[in-house]
Coordinates of N, CA, C and O in Angstrom, one line a residue:
M31 N 73.0 63.1 150.4 CA 74.2 62.7 151.2 C 75.1 64.0 151.2 O 75.2 64.6 150.2
V32 N 75.7 64.2 152.4 CA 76.6 65.3 152.5 C 78.0 64.7 153.0 O 78.0 63.8 153.8
K33 N 79.1 65.2 152.4 CA 80.4 64.7 152.7 C 81.4 65.8 152.6 O 81.4 66.7 151.8
L34 N 82.4 65.7 153.6 CA 83.5 66.7 153.5 C 84.4 66.4 152.3 O 84.7 65.2 152.0
C35 N 84.8 67.4 151.6 CA 85.7 67.2 150.4 C 87.1 67.5 150.9 O 87.6 68.6 150.7
V36 N 87.7 66.5 151.6 CA 89.0 66.6 152.2 C 90.1 66.9 151.1 O 90.1 66.2 150.1
G37 N 90.9 67.9 151.4 CA 92.0 68.2 150.5 C 91.7 69.3 149.4 O 92.5 69.8 148.8
A38 N 90.4 69.6 149.3 CA 90.0 70.6 148.3 C 89.8 72.0 149.0 O 89.1 72.0 150.0
E39 N 90.4 73.0 148.4 CA 90.2 74.3 148.9 C 89.1 75.1 148.2 O 88.5 76.0 148.7
T40 N 88.8 74.6 146.9 CA 87.8 75.3 146.1 C 87.1 74.2 145.3 O 87.5 73.1 145.2
V41 N 86.0 74.6 144.7 CA 85.2 73.7 143.8 C 86.1 73.3 142.6 O 86.1 72.2 142.1
E42 N 87.0 74.2 142.2 CA 87.9 74.0 141.1 C 88.9 72.8 141.4 O 89.2 72.0 140.6
D43 N 89.3 72.8 142.7 CA 90.2 71.7 143.1 C 89.5 70.3 143.0 O 90.0 69.4 142.5
L44 N 88.2 70.3 143.4 CA 87.4 69.1 143.2 C 87.3 68.7 141.8 O 87.5 67.6 141.4
A45 N 87.0 69.7 140.9 CA 86.8 69.5 139.5 C 88.1 68.9 138.9 O 88.1 68.0 138.1
D46 N 89.3 69.5 139.3 CA 90.6 69.1 138.8 C 90.9 67.6 139.2 O 91.3 66.8 138.4
W47 N 90.6 67.3 140.4 CA 90.8 65.9 140.9 C 90.0 64.9 140.1 O 90.4 63.9 139.7
Q48 N 88.7 65.3 139.9 CA 87.8 64.4 139.2 C 88.2 64.3 137.7 O 88.0 63.2 137.1
T49 N 88.7 65.4 137.2 CA 89.1 65.3 135.8 C 90.3 64.3 135.6 O 90.4 63.5 134.7
R50 N 91.2 64.4 136.6 CA 92.3 63.4 136.6 C 91.8 62.0 136.7 O 92.3 61.1 136.1
Q51 N 90.8 61.8 137.6 CA 90.2 60.4 137.7 C 89.6 59.9 136.4 O 89.8 58.8 136.0
M52 N 89.0 60.8 135.7 CA 88.3 60.4 134.5 C 89.3 60.2 133.3 O 88.8 59.8 132.2
Q53 N 90.5 60.4 133.5 CA 91.5 60.0 132.5 C 91.7 58.5 132.5 O 92.1 57.9 131.5
R54 N 91.2 57.8 133.6 CA 91.3 56.4 133.6 C 90.0 55.7 133.9 O 89.8 54.5 133.8
L55 N 89.0 56.5 134.2 CA 87.6 56.0 134.6 C 86.6 56.7 133.7 O 86.8 57.8 133.3
D56 N 85.4 56.1 133.6 CA 84.3 56.7 132.8 C 83.7 57.9 133.6 O 83.3 58.9 133.0
N57 N 83.6 57.7 134.9 CA 82.9 58.7 135.8 C 83.8 58.9 137.1 O 84.5 58.0 137.5
P58 N 83.6 60.0 137.7 CA 84.3 60.2 139.0 C 83.7 59.3 140.0 O 82.5 59.0 140.0
V59 N 84.5 58.8 141.0 CA 84.1 57.9 142.0 C 84.7 58.4 143.4 O 85.6 59.1 143.4
H60 N 84.1 57.8 144.4 CA 84.6 58.0 145.8 C 84.4 56.7 146.5 O 83.4 56.1 146.4
H61 N 85.5 56.3 147.2 CA 85.4 55.1 148.0 C 85.2 55.4 149.5 O 85.8 56.3 150.0
T62 N 84.3 54.6 150.1 CA 84.0 54.7 151.5 C 83.9 53.3 152.1 O 83.6 52.4 151.4
R63 N 84.2 53.2 153.4 CA 84.1 51.9 154.0 C 82.7 51.3 154.1 O 82.5 50.2 153.9
M64 N 81.8 52.2 154.5 CA 80.4 51.8 154.7 C 79.6 52.0 153.5 O 79.6 53.0 152.9
S65 N 78.7 51.0 153.3 CA 77.7 51.2 152.2 C 76.5 51.8 152.7 O 76.0 51.5 153.8
P66 N 75.9 52.8 152.0 CA 74.7 53.5 152.6 C 73.5 52.5 152.6 O 73.2 51.8 151.7
K67 N 72.8 52.6 153.8 CA 71.6 51.7 153.9 C 70.4 52.3 153.1 O 69.5 51.5 152.8
R68 N 70.5 53.5 152.7 CA 69.4 54.1 152.0 C 69.8 54.3 150.5 O 69.5 55.3 149.8
A69 N 70.6 53.3 150.0 CA 71.1 53.4 148.6 C 70.0 53.6 147.6 O 70.2 54.3 146.6
G70 N 68.9 52.9 147.8 CA 67.8 53.0 146.8 C 67.3 54.4 146.7 O 67.1 54.9 145.5
E71 N 67.2 55.1 147.8 CA 66.8 56.5 147.7 C 67.8 57.4 147.0 O 67.5 58.3 146.3
M72 N 69.1 57.1 147.3 CA 70.1 57.9 146.7 C 70.3 57.7 145.2 O 70.6 58.6 144.5
L73 N 69.9 56.5 144.8 CA 70.0 56.2 143.3 C 68.8 56.8 142.6 O 68.8 56.8 141.4
D74 N 67.8 57.1 143.3 CA 66.5 57.7 142.7 C 66.6 59.2 142.6 O 65.8 59.9 143.2
G75 N 67.7 59.7 142.0 CA 67.8 61.2 141.8 C 68.6 61.8 142.9 O 68.6 63.1 143.0
G76 N 69.2 61.1 143.8 CA 70.0 61.7 144.9 C 71.3 62.3 144.5 O 71.8 61.9 143.4
S77 N 71.8 63.1 145.3 CA 73.1 63.8 145.1 C 74.0 63.7 146.3 O 73.5 63.5 147.4
I78 N 75.3 63.9 146.1 CA 76.2 64.1 147.1 C 76.5 65.6 147.2 O 76.7 66.2 146.1
Y79 N 76.4 66.2 148.3 CA 76.7 67.6 148.5 C 78.0 67.7 149.2 O 78.3 67.2 150.3
W80 N 79.0 68.3 148.5 CA 80.4 68.4 148.9 C 80.6 69.6 149.8 O 80.2 70.7 149.5
V81 N 81.2 69.4 151.0 CA 81.5 70.5 151.9 C 83.0 70.9 151.7 O 83.9 70.1 151.8
I82 N 83.2 72.1 151.3 CA 84.5 72.7 151.0 C 84.6 74.0 151.8 O 83.8 74.9 151.7
K83 N 85.7 74.0 152.6 CA 86.0 75.2 153.4 C 84.8 75.5 154.3 O 84.3 76.6 154.4
R84 N 84.3 74.5 155.0 CA 83.2 74.6 156.0 C 81.8 75.0 155.5 O 81.0 75.5 156.2
A85 N 81.6 74.8 154.2 CA 80.3 75.1 153.7 C 80.0 74.1 152.5 O 80.9 73.7 151.7
I86 N 78.7 73.7 152.4 CA 78.3 73.0 151.2 C 78.4 74.0 150.0 O 77.8 75.1 150.1
R87 N 79.0 73.7 148.9 CA 79.2 74.6 147.8 C 78.9 74.0 146.5 O 78.7 74.7 145.5
V88 N 78.8 72.7 146.4 CA 78.5 72.0 145.1 C 77.9 70.6 145.4 O 78.1 70.1 146.4
R89 N 77.2 70.2 144.4 CA 76.6 68.8 144.5 C 76.9 68.1 143.2 O 77.1 68.7 142.1
Q90 N 76.7 66.7 143.3 CA 76.8 65.9 142.1 C 75.8 64.8 142.3 O 75.6 64.2 143.3
R91 N 75.2 64.5 141.1 CA 74.2 63.4 141.2 C 74.9 62.0 141.3 O 75.9 61.8 140.7
I92 N 74.4 61.2 142.2 CA 74.9 59.8 142.4 C 74.2 58.9 141.3 O 73.0 58.8 141.3
I93 N 75.1 58.3 140.5 CA 74.5 57.5 139.4 C 74.6 56.0 139.7 O 73.9 55.2 139.0
D94 N 75.5 55.6 140.6 CA 75.6 54.2 140.9 C 76.3 54.0 142.3 O 77.1 54.9 142.7
I95 N 76.0 52.9 142.9 CA 76.7 52.5 144.2 C 77.1 51.1 144.0 O 76.2 50.2 143.8
R96 N 78.4 50.8 144.1 CA 78.9 49.5 143.9 C 79.7 49.0 145.1 O 80.3 49.7 145.8
A97 N 79.7 47.6 145.2 CA 80.5 47.0 146.2 C 81.8 46.6 145.5 O 81.8 46.0 144.4
V98 N 82.9 47.1 146.1 CA 84.3 46.8 145.5 C 85.2 46.4 146.7 O 84.8 46.4 147.8
A99 N 86.4 45.9 146.3 CA 87.4 45.6 147.3 C 88.6 46.5 147.1 O 88.9 46.9 146.0
D100 N 89.2 46.9 148.3 CA 90.4 47.8 148.2 C 91.6 46.9 147.8 O 91.5 45.7 147.6
E101 N 92.8 47.5 147.8 CA 94.0 46.7 147.4 C 94.4 45.6 148.4 O 95.1 44.7 148.0
T102 N 93.8 45.6 149.6 CA 94.1 44.5 150.5 C 93.0 43.5 150.6 O 93.0 42.6 151.3
G103 N 91.9 43.7 149.7 CA 90.8 42.8 149.7 C 89.7 43.1 150.6 O 88.7 42.4 150.7
R104 N 89.8 44.2 151.4 CA 88.7 44.7 152.3 C 87.5 45.2 151.5 O 87.7 46.0 150.5
D105 N 86.3 44.9 151.9 CA 85.1 45.4 151.3 C 85.0 46.9 151.4 O 85.2 47.4 152.5
M106 N 84.6 47.5 150.3 CA 84.5 49.0 150.2 C 83.2 49.3 149.5 O 82.7 48.4 148.8
C107 N 82.8 50.5 149.5 CA 81.7 51.0 148.7 C 82.2 52.0 147.8 O 83.0 52.9 148.2
E108 N 81.8 51.9 146.5 CA 82.2 52.9 145.5 C 81.0 53.7 145.1 O 80.0 53.1 144.5
L109 N 81.0 55.0 145.3 CA 80.0 55.9 144.9 C 80.4 56.4 143.5 O 81.5 56.9 143.4
V110 N 79.5 56.3 142.6 CA 79.8 56.8 141.2 C 79.0 58.0 140.9 O 77.8 58.0 141.2
F111 N 79.6 59.1 140.4 CA 79.0 60.4 140.2 C 78.8 60.7 138.8 O 79.7 60.4 137.9
D112 N 77.8 61.5 138.5 CA 77.7 62.2 137.2 C 78.9 63.2 137.2 O 79.1 63.9 138.2
P113 N 79.6 63.4 136.1 CA 80.7 64.3 136.2 C 80.3 65.8 136.3 O 81.2 66.6 136.6
N114 N 79.1 66.1 136.1 CA 78.6 67.5 136.2 C 78.6 68.0 137.6 O 77.8 67.4 138.4
L115 N 79.3 69.0 137.9 CA 79.3 69.6 139.2 C 78.3 70.8 139.2 O 78.4 71.7 138.3
V116 N 77.3 70.8 140.1 CA 76.3 71.8 140.2 C 76.6 72.7 141.4 O 76.4 72.2 142.5
R117 N 76.9 73.9 141.2 CA 77.2 74.8 142.3 C 75.9 75.1 143.0 O 74.8 75.2 142.4
T118 N 76.0 75.2 144.4 CA 74.9 75.6 145.2 C 75.2 76.8 146.0 O 76.3 77.3 146.0
Y119 N 74.1 77.4 146.6 CA 74.4 78.5 147.5 C 75.2 77.9 148.7 O 75.0 76.8 149.1
A120 N 76.2 78.7 149.1 CA 77.0 78.2 150.2 C 76.1 78.1 151.5 O 75.3 79.0 151.8
Q121 N 76.3 76.9 152.1 CA 75.5 76.7 153.4 C 76.5 76.1 154.4 O 77.1 75.1 154.2
A122 N 76.7 76.9 155.5 CA 77.6 76.5 156.5 C 77.4 75.1 157.0 O 76.3 74.6 157.2
K123 N 78.5 74.4 157.3 CA 78.4 73.0 157.8 C 79.6 72.8 158.7 O 80.8 73.0 158.3
R124 N 79.4 72.4 159.9 CA 80.5 72.1 160.8 C 81.2 70.8 160.4 O 80.6 69.9 159.8
P125 N 82.4 70.6 160.8 CA 83.2 69.4 160.5 C 82.5 68.2 161.1 O 81.9 68.2 162.2
F126 N 82.6 67.1 160.4 CA 82.1 65.8 160.8 C 82.9 64.7 160.2 O 83.6 65.0 159.2
Q127 N 82.7 63.5 160.6 CA 83.5 62.4 160.0 C 82.5 61.6 159.1 O 81.3 61.5 159.4
G128 N 83.0 61.0 158.1 CA 82.2 60.1 157.2 C 81.3 61.0 156.4 O 81.6 62.0 155.9
W129 N 80.1 60.5 156.2 CA 79.1 61.2 155.4 C 77.8 61.1 156.2 O 77.6 60.3 157.1
R130 N 76.9 62.0 155.9 CA 75.6 62.1 156.5 C 74.5 62.2 155.5 O 74.7 62.7 154.4
Y131 N 73.3 61.7 155.8 CA 72.2 61.9 155.0 C 71.7 63.3 155.1 O 71.8 63.9 156.2
L132 N 71.2 63.9 154.0 CA 70.7 65.3 154.0 C 69.3 65.3 153.5 O 69.0 64.7 152.4
K133 N 68.4 65.8 154.4 CA 67.0 65.8 154.0 C 66.9 66.8 152.8 O 67.5 67.9 152.8
P134 N 66.1 66.5 151.8 CA 65.9 67.4 150.6 C 65.5 68.8 151.1 O 66.0 69.8 150.5
T135 N 64.7 68.9 152.2 CA 64.3 70.3 152.6 C 65.5 71.1 153.2 O 65.4 72.3 153.4
D136 N 66.6 70.4 153.6 CA 67.7 71.0 154.2 C 68.8 71.3 153.2 O 69.8 71.9 153.6
A137 N 68.7 70.8 152.0 CA 69.7 71.0 151.0 C 69.7 72.4 150.5 O 68.6 73.0 150.2
P138 N 70.9 73.0 150.2 CA 70.9 74.3 149.6 C 70.4 74.3 148.2 O 70.6 73.3 147.5
R139 N 69.8 75.4 147.7 CA 69.4 75.3 146.3 C 70.5 75.6 145.4 O 71.5 76.2 145.7
D140 N 70.3 75.1 144.2 CA 71.3 75.3 143.1 C 71.4 76.7 142.7 O 70.4 77.4 142.7
L141 N 72.6 77.1 142.4 CA 72.8 78.5 141.8 C 72.3 78.4 140.4 O 72.6 77.4 139.7
K142 N 71.6 79.4 139.9 CA 71.2 79.5 138.5 C 72.4 80.0 137.7 O 73.3 80.5 138.2
T143 N 72.3 79.8 136.4 CA 73.3 80.2 135.5 C 73.5 81.7 135.7 O 72.5 82.5 135.8
G144 N 74.7 82.2 135.9 CA 75.0 83.6 136.1 C 75.0 84.0 137.5 O 75.4 85.1 137.9
E145 N 74.6 83.1 138.4 CA 74.5 83.5 139.9 C 75.8 83.1 140.6 O 75.9 83.3 141.8
A146 N 76.8 82.6 139.9 CA 78.0 82.1 140.6 C 78.6 83.2 141.5 O 79.2 82.9 142.5
A147 N 78.5 84.4 141.0 CA 79.0 85.6 141.8 C 78.4 85.7 143.2 O 78.9 86.3 144.0
L148 N 77.2 85.1 143.4 CA 76.5 85.2 144.6 C 77.0 84.1 145.6 O 76.4 84.0 146.7
D149 N 78.0 83.3 145.3 CA 78.5 82.3 146.2 C 79.3 83.0 147.3 O 80.6 83.0 147.2
I150 N 78.6 83.6 148.2 CA 79.3 84.4 149.3 C 79.6 83.5 150.5 O 79.1 82.4 150.6
P151 N 80.5 84.0 151.4 CA 80.8 83.2 152.6 C 79.6 82.9 153.4 O 78.6 83.7 153.5
P152 N 79.5 81.7 153.9 CA 78.3 81.2 154.6 C 77.9 82.1 155.8 O 76.7 82.3 156.0
D153 N 78.9 82.7 156.5 CA 78.5 83.5 157.7 C 77.9 84.8 157.2 O 76.9 85.3 157.8
L154 N 78.3 85.4 156.1 CA 77.7 86.6 155.5 C 76.3 86.3 155.0 O 75.3 87.0 155.2
D155 N 76.2 85.1 154.4 CA 74.9 84.7 153.9 C 73.9 84.5 155.0 O 72.7 85.0 154.9
A156 N 74.3 83.9 156.1 CA 73.4 83.8 157.3 C 73.0 85.1 157.9 O 71.9 85.3 158.2
A157 N 74.0 86.0 157.9 CA 73.7 87.4 158.5 C 72.7 88.1 157.6 O 71.8 88.8 158.1
L158 N 72.9 88.0 156.3 CA 71.9 88.7 155.4 C 70.5 88.1 155.5 O 69.5 88.8 155.5
K159 N 70.4 86.8 155.6 CA 69.1 86.1 155.8 C 68.5 86.5 157.1 O 67.3 86.8 157.1
Q160 N 69.3 86.6 158.2 CA 68.7 87.0 159.5 C 68.2 88.4 159.5 O 67.2 88.7 160.1
A161 N 68.9 89.3 158.7 CA 68.5 90.7 158.6 C 67.3 90.9 157.7 O 66.8 92.0 157.6
G162 N 67.0 89.8 157.0 CA 65.8 89.9 156.0 C 66.2 90.6 154.7 O 65.3 91.0 154.0
V163 N 67.5 90.7 154.5 CA 67.9 91.4 153.2 C 68.0 90.3 152.1 O 67.9 90.7 150.9
W164 N 68.3 89.1 152.4 CA 68.6 88.1 151.4 C 67.5 87.1 151.3 O 66.9 86.6 152.2

């Protein structure tokens, strides 16, 4: 699943927000109006890929999907995440609303330990790949 991380300018902003959440919850969560129809697939090792500054930059494993109600009693979906944020190679993503399913073959690969410095802007990454340098 891929989702815009609204309000975050950096992966650290996302981490800070989730750290504040975990002061009152066991795991970070995100609420959405619609429940995913492919929840079974997502719970079988699936992740949410967060789009920050027009690029996928980090992912989190989805560990639970729950039906909850908001403060007005309206049905909502609560996505529960593993608190571990896994940085990925930056992959450009145009703005969109809601969330989208992401094919495993289309997902950016995780950065290895020590590769964080290679988290370059998506347009430069694309140019390097096109030139055959990357």
